[in-house]
Structure formats: structure tokens, C-alpha cells
JSON list of C-alpha atoms in Angstrom, two decimals:
[
{"chain": "B", "resi": 1434, "resn": "MET", "atom": "CA", "xyz": [0.26, -0.03, -0.01]},
{"chain": "B", "resi": 1435, "resn": "THR", "atom": "CA", "xyz": [1.45, 3.54, -1.20]},
{"chain": "B", "resi": 1436, "resn": "HIS", "atom": "CA", "xyz": [1.12, 6.71, 1.03]},
{"chain": "B", "resi": 1437, "resn": "GLN", "atom": "CA", "xyz": [-1.19, 9.49, -0.04]},
{"chain": "B", "resi": 1438, "resn": "PRO", "atom": "CA", "xyz": [-0.46, 12.47, 0.93]},
{"chain": "B", "resi": 1439, "resn": "PRO", "atom": "CA", "xyz": [-3.52, 14.59, 2.57]},
{"chain": "B", "resi": 1440, "resn": "GLN", "atom": "CA", "xyz": [-5.10, 15.99, -0.53]},
{"chain": "B", "resi": 1441, "resn": "THR", "atom": "CA", "xyz": [-6.07, 19.93, -1.10]},
{"chain": "B", "resi": 1442, "resn": "PRO", "atom": "CA", "xyz": [-9.33, 20.98, -0.64]},
{"chain": "B", "resi": 1443, "resn": "ARG", "atom": "CA", "xyz": [-11.43, 22.08, -3.33]},
{"chain": "B", "resi": 1444, "resn": "ILE", "atom": "CA", "xyz": [-14.89, 22.14, -4.51]},
{"chain": "B", "resi": 1445, "resn": "VAL", "atom": "CA", "xyz": [-15.21, 19.48, -6.98]},
{"chain": "B", "resi": 1446, "resn": "GLN", "atom": "CA", "xyz": [-18.98, 20.86, -7.63]},
{"chain": "B", "resi": 1447, "resn": "LEU", "atom": "CA", "xyz": [-21.75, 23.01, -7.38]},
{"chain": "B", "resi": 1448, "resn": "LEU", "atom": "CA", "xyz": [-25.77, 21.32, -7.50]},
{"chain": "B", "resi": 1449, "resn": "ALA", "atom": "CA", "xyz": [-28.01, 24.52, -7.46]},
{"chain": "B", "resi": 1450, "resn": "SER", "atom": "CA", "xyz": [-32.01, 23.47, -8.18]},
{"chain": "B", "resi": 1451, "resn": "PRO", "atom": "CA", "xyz": [-34.97, 25.11, -7.50]},
{"chain": "B", "resi": 1452, "resn": "VAL", "atom": "CA", "xyz": [-36.77, 21.98, -8.46]},
{"chain": "B", "resi": 1453, "resn": "HIS", "atom": "CA", "xyz": [-36.92, 18.46, -6.46]},
{"chain": "B", "resi": 1454, "resn": "ARG", "atom": "CA", "xyz": [-36.56, 15.94, -8.15]},
{"chain": "B", "resi": 1455, "resn": "TYR", "atom": "CA", "xyz": [-37.06, 12.87, -5.90]},
{"chain": "B", "resi": 1456, "resn": "VAL", "atom": "CA", "xyz": [-40.76, 13.14, -5.67]},
{"chain": "B", "resi": 1457, "resn": "GLY", "atom": "CA", "xyz": [-42.72, 10.04, -4.92]},
{"chain": "B", "resi": 1458, "resn": "ARG", "atom": "CA", "xyz": [-41.54, 6.40, -4.97]},
{"chain": "B", "resi": 1459, "resn": "PRO", "atom": "CA", "xyz": [-37.86, 4.76, -5.79]},
{"chain": "B", "resi": 1460, "resn": "ALA", "atom": "CA", "xyz": [-38.96, 2.96, -8.35]},
{"chain": "B", "resi": 1461, "resn": "ASP", "atom": "CA", "xyz": [-40.97, 5.10, -10.08]},
{"chain": "B", "resi": 1462, "resn": "GLY", "atom": "CA", "xyz": [-37.27, 7.39, -11.03]},
{"chain": "B", "resi": 1463, "resn": "PRO", "atom": "CA", "xyz": [-36.14, 10.61, -10.69]},
{"chain": "B", "resi": 1464, "resn": "ALA", "atom": "CA", "xyz": [-38.09, 13.83, -12.05]},
{"chain": "B", "resi": 1465, "resn": "PRO", "atom": "CA", "xyz": [-36.07, 14.93, -15.25]},
{"chain": "B", "resi": 1466, "resn": "ALA", "atom": "CA", "xyz": [-33.15, 17.43, -14.21]},
{"chain": "B", "resi": 1467, "resn": "VAL", "atom": "CA", "xyz": [-33.03, 20.54, -14.86]},
{"chain": "B", "resi": 1468, "resn": "GLU", "atom": "CA", "xyz": [-30.56, 22.78, -18.04]},
{"chain": "B", "resi": 1469, "resn": "GLY", "atom": "CA", "xyz": [-28.13, 24.23, -15.02]},
{"chain": "B", "resi": 1470, "resn": "GLU", "atom": "CA", "xyz": [-27.90, 22.89, -12.38]},
{"chain": "B", "resi": 1471, "resn": "LEU", "atom": "CA", "xyz": [-24.85, 22.14, -11.74]},
{"chain": "B", "resi": 1472, "resn": "VAL", "atom": "CA", "xyz": [-22.62, 25.69, -12.07]},
{"chain": "B", "resi": 1473, "resn": "GLU", "atom": "CA", "xyz": [-19.48, 26.83, -10.82]},
{"chain": "B", "resi": 1474, "resn": "GLU", "atom": "CA", "xyz": [-20.37, 29.51, -7.77]},
{"chain": "B", "resi": 1475, "resn": "VAL", "atom": "CA", "xyz": [-22.86, 29.88, -5.95]},
{"chain": "B", "resi": 1476, "resn": "ARG", "atom": "CA", "xyz": [-24.34, 32.68, -3.93]},
{"chain": "B", "resi": 1477, "resn": "LEU", "atom": "CA", "xyz": [-24.87, 32.59, 0.24]},
{"chain": "B", "resi": 1478, "resn": "ARG", "atom": "CA", "xyz": [-27.19, 34.23, 1.97]},
{"chain": "B", "resi": 1479, "resn": "ALA", "atom": "CA", "xyz": [-27.04, 34.21, 6.08]},
{"chain": "B", "resi": 1480, "resn": "GLY", "atom": "CA", "xyz": [-29.98, 32.63, 7.49]},
{"chain": "B", "resi": 1481, "resn": "LEU", "atom": "CA", "xyz": [-32.07, 31.32, 3.58]},
{"chain": "B", "resi": 1482, "resn": "GLY", "atom": "CA", "xyz": [-29.30, 29.44, 2.12]},
{"chain": "B", "resi": 1483, "resn": "ILE", "atom": "CA", "xyz": [-28.16, 29.20, -1.70]},
{"chain": "B", "resi": 1484, "resn": "VAL", "atom": "CA", "xyz": [-29.66, 31.78, -4.10]},
{"chain": "B", "resi": 1485, "resn": "GLY", "atom": "CA", "xyz": [-31.89, 30.14, -5.86]},
{"chain": "B", "resi": 1486, "resn": "ASP", "atom": "CA", "xyz": [-32.29, 26.65, -5.26]},
{"chain": "B", "resi": 1487, "resn": "ARG", "atom": "CA", "xyz": [-34.97, 24.64, -3.65]},
{"chain": "B", "resi": 1488, "resn": "TYR", "atom": "CA", "xyz": [-34.53, 25.40, -0.61]},
{"chain": "B", "resi": 1489, "resn": "PHE", "atom": "CA", "xyz": [-33.17, 29.11, 0.13]},
{"chain": "B", "resi": 1490, "resn": "GLY", "atom": "CA", "xyz": [-35.54, 30.52, 2.29]},
{"chain": "B", "resi": 1491, "resn": "ARG", "atom": "CA", "xyz": [-37.97, 27.91, 3.39]},
{"chain": "B", "resi": 1492, "resn": "PRO", "atom": "CA", "xyz": [-38.74, 28.31, 6.94]},
{"chain": "B", "resi": 1493, "resn": "ALA", "atom": "CA", "xyz": [-38.45, 24.04, 7.56]},
{"chain": "B", "resi": 1494, "resn": "HIS", "atom": "CA", "xyz": [-35.36, 23.42, 6.17]},
{"chain": "B", "resi": 1495, "resn": "ARG", "atom": "CA", "xyz": [-33.28, 27.08, 7.35]},
{"chain": "B", "resi": 1496, "resn": "GLU", "atom": "CA", "xyz": [-31.10, 25.08, 9.51]},
{"chain": "B", "resi": 1497, "resn": "ALA", "atom": "CA", "xyz": [-30.81, 22.17, 6.76]},
{"chain": "B", "resi": 1498, "resn": "SER", "atom": "CA", "xyz": [-30.51, 24.86, 3.58]},
{"chain": "B", "resi": 1499, "resn": "VAL", "atom": "CA", "xyz": [-26.74, 24.08, 2.48]},
{"chain": "B", "resi": 1500, "resn": "THR", "atom": "CA", "xyz": [-25.58, 20.90, 2.26]},
{"chain": "B", "resi": 1501, "resn": "LEU", "atom": "CA", "xyz": [-21.75, 19.53, 1.58]},
{"chain": "B", "resi": 1502, "resn": "ILE", "atom": "CA", "xyz": [-20.56, 15.67, 1.06]},
{"chain": "B", "resi": 1503, "resn": "ALA", "atom": "CA", "xyz": [-16.87, 14.33, 0.58]},
{"chain": "B", "resi": 1504, "resn": "GLN", "atom": "CA", "xyz": [-16.56, 13.24, -2.69]},
{"chain": "B", "resi": 1505, "resn": "GLU", "atom": "CA", "xyz": [-14.44, 10.82, -1.27]},
{"chain": "B", "resi": 1506, "resn": "SER", "atom": "CA", "xyz": [-17.74, 9.17, 0.60]},
{"chain": "B", "resi": 1507, "resn": "LEU", "atom": "CA", "xyz": [-19.33, 8.97, -3.07]},
{"chain": "B", "resi": 1508, "resn": "PRO", "atom": "CA", "xyz": [-17.88, 5.65, -5.48]},
{"chain": "B", "resi": 1509, "resn": "ALA", "atom": "CA", "xyz": [-16.77, 6.53, -8.62]},
{"chain": "B", "resi": 1510, "resn": "GLY", "atom": "CA", "xyz": [-18.16, 8.12, -10.67]},
{"chain": "B", "resi": 1511, "resn": "ALA", "atom": "CA", "xyz": [-20.74, 10.05, -8.63]},
{"chain": "B", "resi": 1512, "resn": "ASP", "atom": "CA", "xyz": [-21.69, 13.26, -8.53]},
{"chain": "B", "resi": 1513, "resn": "LEU", "atom": "CA", "xyz": [-23.69, 15.98, -7.44]},
{"chain": "B", "resi": 1514, "resn": "ARG", "atom": "CA", "xyz": [-26.63, 15.39, -9.29]},
{"chain": "B", "resi": 1515, "resn": "GLN", "atom": "CA", "xyz": [-27.83, 11.41, -7.72]},
{"chain": "B", "resi": 1516, "resn": "VAL", "atom": "CA", "xyz": [-26.92, 12.41, -4.15]},
{"chain": "B", "resi": 1517, "resn": "ARG", "atom": "CA", "xyz": [-29.06, 16.04, -4.68]},
{"chain": "B", "resi": 1518, "resn": "ARG", "atom": "CA", "xyz": [-26.27, 18.14, -2.38]},
{"chain": "B", "resi": 1519, "resn": "ASN", "atom": "CA", "xyz": [-25.33, 21.28, -3.34]},
{"chain": "B", "resi": 1520, "resn": "VAL", "atom": "CA", "xyz": [-20.81, 21.01, -2.38]},
{"chain": "B", "resi": 1521, "resn": "LEU", "atom": "CA", "xyz": [-18.60, 18.39, -3.94]},
{"chain": "B", "resi": 1522, "resn": "THR", "atom": "CA", "xyz": [-15.65, 18.90, -1.43]},
{"chain": "B", "resi": 1523, "resn": "ALA", "atom": "CA", "xyz": [-12.23, 17.29, -1.80]},
{"chain": "B", "resi": 1524, "resn": "GLY", "atom": "CA", "xyz": [-9.97, 17.01, 0.82]},
{"chain": "B", "resi": 1525, "resn": "ILE", "atom": "CA", "xyz": [-12.51, 17.81, 4.26]},
{"chain": "B", "resi": 1526, "resn": "ALA", "atom": "CA", "xyz": [-14.03, 14.86, 6.29]},
{"chain": "B", "resi": 1527, "resn": "VAL", "atom": "CA", "xyz": [-17.26, 17.56, 5.84]},
{"chain": "B", "resi": 1528, "resn": "ASP", "atom": "CA", "xyz": [-19.14, 13.64, 7.90]},
{"chain": "B", "resi": 1529, "resn": "GLU", "atom": "CA", "xyz": [-16.89, 14.55, 11.17]},
{"chain": "B", "resi": 1530, "resn": "LEU", "atom": "CA", "xyz": [-17.96, 18.99, 11.60]},
{"chain": "B", "resi": 1531, "resn": "VAL", "atom": "CA", "xyz": [-21.70, 18.24, 13.03]},
{"chain": "B", "resi": 1532, "resn": "GLY", "atom": "CA", "xyz": [-21.04, 20.72, 15.88]},
{"chain": "B", "resi": 1533, "resn": "ALA", "atom": "CA", "xyz": [-18.22, 22.91, 14.37]},
{"chain": "B", "resi": 1534, "resn": "VAL", "atom": "CA", "xyz": [-18.68, 26.11, 12.11]},
{"chain": "B", "resi": 1535, "resn": "LEU", "atom": "CA", "xyz": [-16.92, 25.43, 9.24]},
{"chain": "B", "resi": 1536, "resn": "VAL", "atom": "CA", "xyz": [-15.56, 28.32, 7.48]},
{"chain": "B", "resi": 1537, "resn": "LEU", "atom": "CA", "xyz": [-14.75, 28.18, 3.45]},
{"chain": "B", "resi": 1538, "resn": "ASP", "atom": "CA", "xyz": [-13.18, 30.31, 1.14]},
{"chain": "B", "resi": 1539, "resn": "SER", "atom": "CA", "xyz": [-13.01, 29.97, -2.40]},
{"chain": "B", "resi": 1540, "resn": "GLY", "atom": "CA", "xyz": [-11.12, 33.10, -2.80]},
{"chain": "B", "resi": 1541, "resn": "ALA", "atom": "CA", "xyz": [-14.89, 35.48, -3.73]},
{"chain": "B", "resi": 1542, "resn": "GLY", "atom": "CA", "xyz": [-14.02, 35.91, 1.21]},
{"chain": "B", "resi": 1543, "resn": "PRO", "atom": "CA", "xyz": [-14.37, 34.09, 3.71]},
{"chain": "B", "resi": 1544, "resn": "VAL", "atom": "CA", "xyz": [-18.87, 32.12, 4.07]},
{"chain": "B", "resi": 1545, "resn": "ARG", "atom": "CA", "xyz": [-19.35, 30.24, 8.12]},
{"chain": "B", "resi": 1546, "resn": "LEU", "atom": "CA", "xyz": [-21.95, 27.49, 7.02]},
{"chain": "B", "resi": 1547, "resn": "ARG", "atom": "CA", "xyz": [-23.45, 25.80, 11.14]},
{"chain": "B", "resi": 1548, "resn": "VAL", "atom": "CA", "xyz": [-22.98, 22.71, 10.10]},
{"chain": "B", "resi": 1549, "resn": "ASN", "atom": "CA", "xyz": [-25.51, 21.40, 12.43]},
{"chain": "B", "resi": 1550, "resn": "ARG", "atom": "CA", "xyz": [-26.84, 17.48, 11.41]},
{"chain": "B", "resi": 1551, "resn": "PRO", "atom": "CA", "xyz": [-26.19, 14.99, 9.39]},
{"chain": "B", "resi": 1552, "resn": "ALA", "atom": "CA", "xyz": [-27.33, 14.79, 5.56]},
{"chain": "B", "resi": 1553, "resn": "ASN", "atom": "CA", "xyz": [-28.40, 10.83, 5.78]},
{"chain": "B", "resi": 1554, "resn": "PRO", "atom": "CA", "xyz": [-29.52, 9.21, 2.70]},
{"chain": "B", "resi": 1555, "resn": "CYS", "atom": "CA", "xyz": [-32.12, 8.04, 1.52]},
{"chain": "B", "resi": 1556, "resn": "ALA", "atom": "CA", "xyz": [-33.37, 4.91, -0.67]},
{"chain": "B", "resi": 1557, "resn": "TRP", "atom": "CA", "xyz": [-32.89, 7.14, -3.93]},
{"chain": "B", "resi": 1558, "resn": "MET", "atom": "CA", "xyz": [-29.69, 6.21, -4.16]},
{"chain": "B", "resi": 1559, "resn": "ASP", "atom": "CA", "xyz": [-29.71, 2.76, -4.98]},
{"chain": "B", "resi": 1560, "resn": "VAL", "atom": "CA", "xyz": [-31.40, 3.92, -7.77]},
{"chain": "B", "resi": 1561, "resn": "THR", "atom": "CA", "xyz": [-29.52, 7.09, -8.50]},
{"chain": "B", "resi": 1562, "resn": "ILE", "atom": "CA", "xyz": [-26.53, 6.06, -8.30]},
{"chain": "B", "resi": 1563, "resn": "GLY", "atom": "CA", "xyz": [-26.76, 1.89, -8.01]},
{"chain": "B", "resi": 1564, "resn": "PRO", "atom": "CA", "xyz": [-27.09, -1.32, -5.44]},
{"chain": "B", "resi": 1565, "resn": "GLY", "atom": "CA", "xyz": [-26.40, -0.31, -2.87]},
{"chain": "B", "resi": 1566, "resn": "ALA", "atom": "CA", "xyz": [-25.05, 2.65, -1.91]},
{"chain": "B", "resi": 1567, "resn": "TRP", "atom": "CA", "xyz": [-28.06, 3.71, 0.29]},
{"chain": "B", "resi": 1568, "resn": "LYS", "atom": "CA", "xyz": [-26.22, 1.62, 3.71]},
{"chain": "B", "resi": 1569, "resn": "ALA", "atom": "CA", "xyz": [-22.41, 2.33, 1.77]},
{"chain": "B", "resi": 1570, "resn": "LEU", "atom": "CA", "xyz": [-23.79, 6.11, 2.07]},
{"chain": "B", "resi": 1571, "resn": "ARG", "atom": "CA", "xyz": [-24.53, 5.70, 5.84]},
{"chain": "B", "resi": 1572, "resn": "ARG", "atom": "CA", "xyz": [-22.59, 7.71, 7.65]},
{"chain": "B", "resi": 1573, "resn": "ARG", "atom": "CA", "xyz": [-21.00, 9.48, 5.05]},
{"chain": "B", "resi": 1574, "resn": "GLY", "atom": "CA", "xyz": [-24.39, 11.07, 3.78]},
{"chain": "B", "resi": 1575, "resn": "GLY", "atom": "CA", "xyz": [-22.28, 14.30, 4.12]},
{"chain": "B", "resi": 1576, "resn": "VAL", "atom": "CA", "xyz": [-24.14, 17.55, 6.33]},
{"chain": "B", "resi": 1577, "resn": "ARG", "atom": "CA", "xyz": [-26.70, 19.90, 5.93]},
{"chain": "B", "resi": 1578, "resn": "CYS", "atom": "CA", "xyz": [-25.08, 23.62, 7.40]},
{"chain": "B", "resi": 1579, "resn": "THR", "atom": "CA", "xyz": [-26.80, 27.24, 7.46]},
{"chain": "B", "resi": 1580, "resn": "PRO", "atom": "CA", "xyz": [-24.85, 29.53, 6.92]},
{"chain": "B", "resi": 1581, "resn": "LEU", "atom": "CA", "xyz": [-23.15, 31.94, 9.41]},
{"chain": "B", "resi": 1582, "resn": "THR", "atom": "CA", "xyz": [-22.48, 35.00, 6.49]},
{"chain": "B", "resi": 1583, "resn": "ASP", "atom": "CA", "xyz": [-23.43, 36.28, 2.70]},
{"chain": "B", "resi": 1584, "resn": "GLY", "atom": "CA", "xyz": [-20.62, 35.23, 0.31]},
{"chain": "B", "resi": 1585, "resn": "VAL", "atom": "CA", "xyz": [-19.85, 33.38, -2.68]},
{"chain": "B", "resi": 1586, "resn": "LEU", "atom": "CA", "xyz": [-18.23, 29.41, -3.27]},
{"chain": "B", "resi": 1587, "resn": "ARG", "atom": "CA", "xyz": [-16.20, 28.89, -6.34]},
{"chain": "B", "resi": 1588, "resn": "VAL", "atom": "CA", "xyz": [-15.78, 25.92, -7.66]},
{"chain": "B", "resi": 1589, "resn": "GLY", "atom": "CA", "xyz": [-11.85, 25.63, -7.57]},
{"chain": "B", "resi": 1590, "resn": "PRO", "atom": "CA", "xyz": [-9.35, 25.43, -4.62]},
{"chain": "B", "resi": 1591, "resn": "LEU", "atom": "CA", "xyz": [-10.44, 26.04, -1.09]},
{"chain": "B", "resi": 1592, "resn": "GLN", "atom": "CA", "xyz": [-9.37, 27.08, 2.01]},
{"chain": "B", "resi": 1593, "resn": "VAL", "atom": "CA", "xyz": [-10.72, 25.84, 5.22]},
{"chain": "B", "resi": 1594, "resn": "THR", "atom": "CA", "xyz": [-10.73, 26.38, 9.00]},
{"chain": "B", "resi": 1595, "resn": "ILE", "atom": "CA", "xyz": [-13.06, 24.47, 11.23]},
{"chain": "B", "resi": 1596, "resn": "GLU", "atom": "CA", "xyz": [-14.15, 26.45, 14.72]},
{"chain": "B", "resi": 1597, "resn": "THR", "atom": "CA", "xyz": [-15.44, 24.71, 17.29]},
{"chain": "B", "resi": 1598, "resn": "PRO", "atom": "CA", "xyz": [-17.87, 25.20, 20.07]},
{"chain": "B", "resi": 1599, "resn": "PRO", "atom": "CA", "xyz": [-16.01, 26.81, 23.09]},
{"chain": "B", "resi": 1600, "resn": "VAL", "atom": "CA", "xyz": [-17.11, 23.58, 25.31]},
{"chain": "B", "resi": 1601, "resn": "SER", "atom": "CA", "xyz": [-19.57, 24.94, 28.48]},
{"chain": "B", "resi": 1602, "resn": "ALA", "atom": "CA", "xyz": [-18.40, 24.13, 32.34]},
{"chain": "B", "resi": 1603, "resn": "PRO", "atom": "CA", "xyz": [-19.27, 22.13, 34.18]},
{"chain": "B", "resi": 1604, "resn": "GLU", "atom": "CA", "xyz": [-22.58, 23.49, 36.11]},
{"chain": "B", "resi": 1605, "resn": "ALA", "atom": "CA", "xyz": [-21.13, 23.91, 39.39]},
{"chain": "B", "resi": 1606, "resn": "SER", "atom": "CA", "xyz": [-23.81, 22.03, 42.62]}
]
């Protein structure tokens, strides 16, 4: 086995889709993709999500309006069109960041994202990626985030900072 140096963090793909493609039963297949849902850059608004995305500004999705997944979690050939996350990263173990604030700078200034919870995969993964994908992506399906600042993310190299929340002191009895 050869040792691989850590990969330089980058954004591999960005998806901002105005439509839900996974409606009904997975056996019926997804709705058609819209032209241009894979983009070179996205604009984020604090507390609202990605401008132009299906979850932008929706109160029920404010805690999950931006989703990230690591390319290292996906089988070869799979991308954002199959998993329906917004940001495909490389070189960042996003699944380990629940509870942290992830700061990403792709050249247009830092964007702060509060990593709220895992983005658990669903049965659609077996249809869109292939049999066994749903099970294979458990605990590796990415994370759901809230943008804390306005900003822009672009495909390409990335500076990454991880801010962990302060540890609260135990209460005195």
C-alpha cells in the first residue's frame, strides 16, 4: 500500500437546483434534471441558503439549507446530480464536523457555515447511484448546514478553517 499525501481542499462541484427531483417512490425514478443545475459558483445568504436553490428561504429548511458531501464518500462516477447535495468537496472530512462552524474561502472571501446535522442518505441512492449505495453512504452522506454569513463559493481550490464551539464549563452543584 502506498501512502497518499493529504489532498488539497477544493470544491469539486456545486449544485443549485430550483426543483425537487426525488418525488414519489424511488421505483418510479427521479423527475428530469433542469438545465444548468450544476454551476461554477453559488451565492449564499445568511440564514436563507443558496440563492436559486429549492430550499432557499424555506422556514422548514433553514437549519439544512446548504448541504455538503465529501467526494471521498462517493463511488467513482457519482456526483451531486445523484446525491442532491449542494457542495461536493475534496480533502475535507465533512461528516466529522457536526457541531462545528466550517469556514470556506474559494477566493471571494470567507463563508461561514454552521454544521447542524448529518444528511442521511435515502432509498433514492440505490436508484440514482446503484444498488447498495444507500447502505454504503450511511454515516458518509454529508452534512446539513446553515450559512452564517453572505458570500460566494466557487469550484476550485479552497481555504478551510474549522471553528469548534466553546466547551461549556460544568455547572457547579
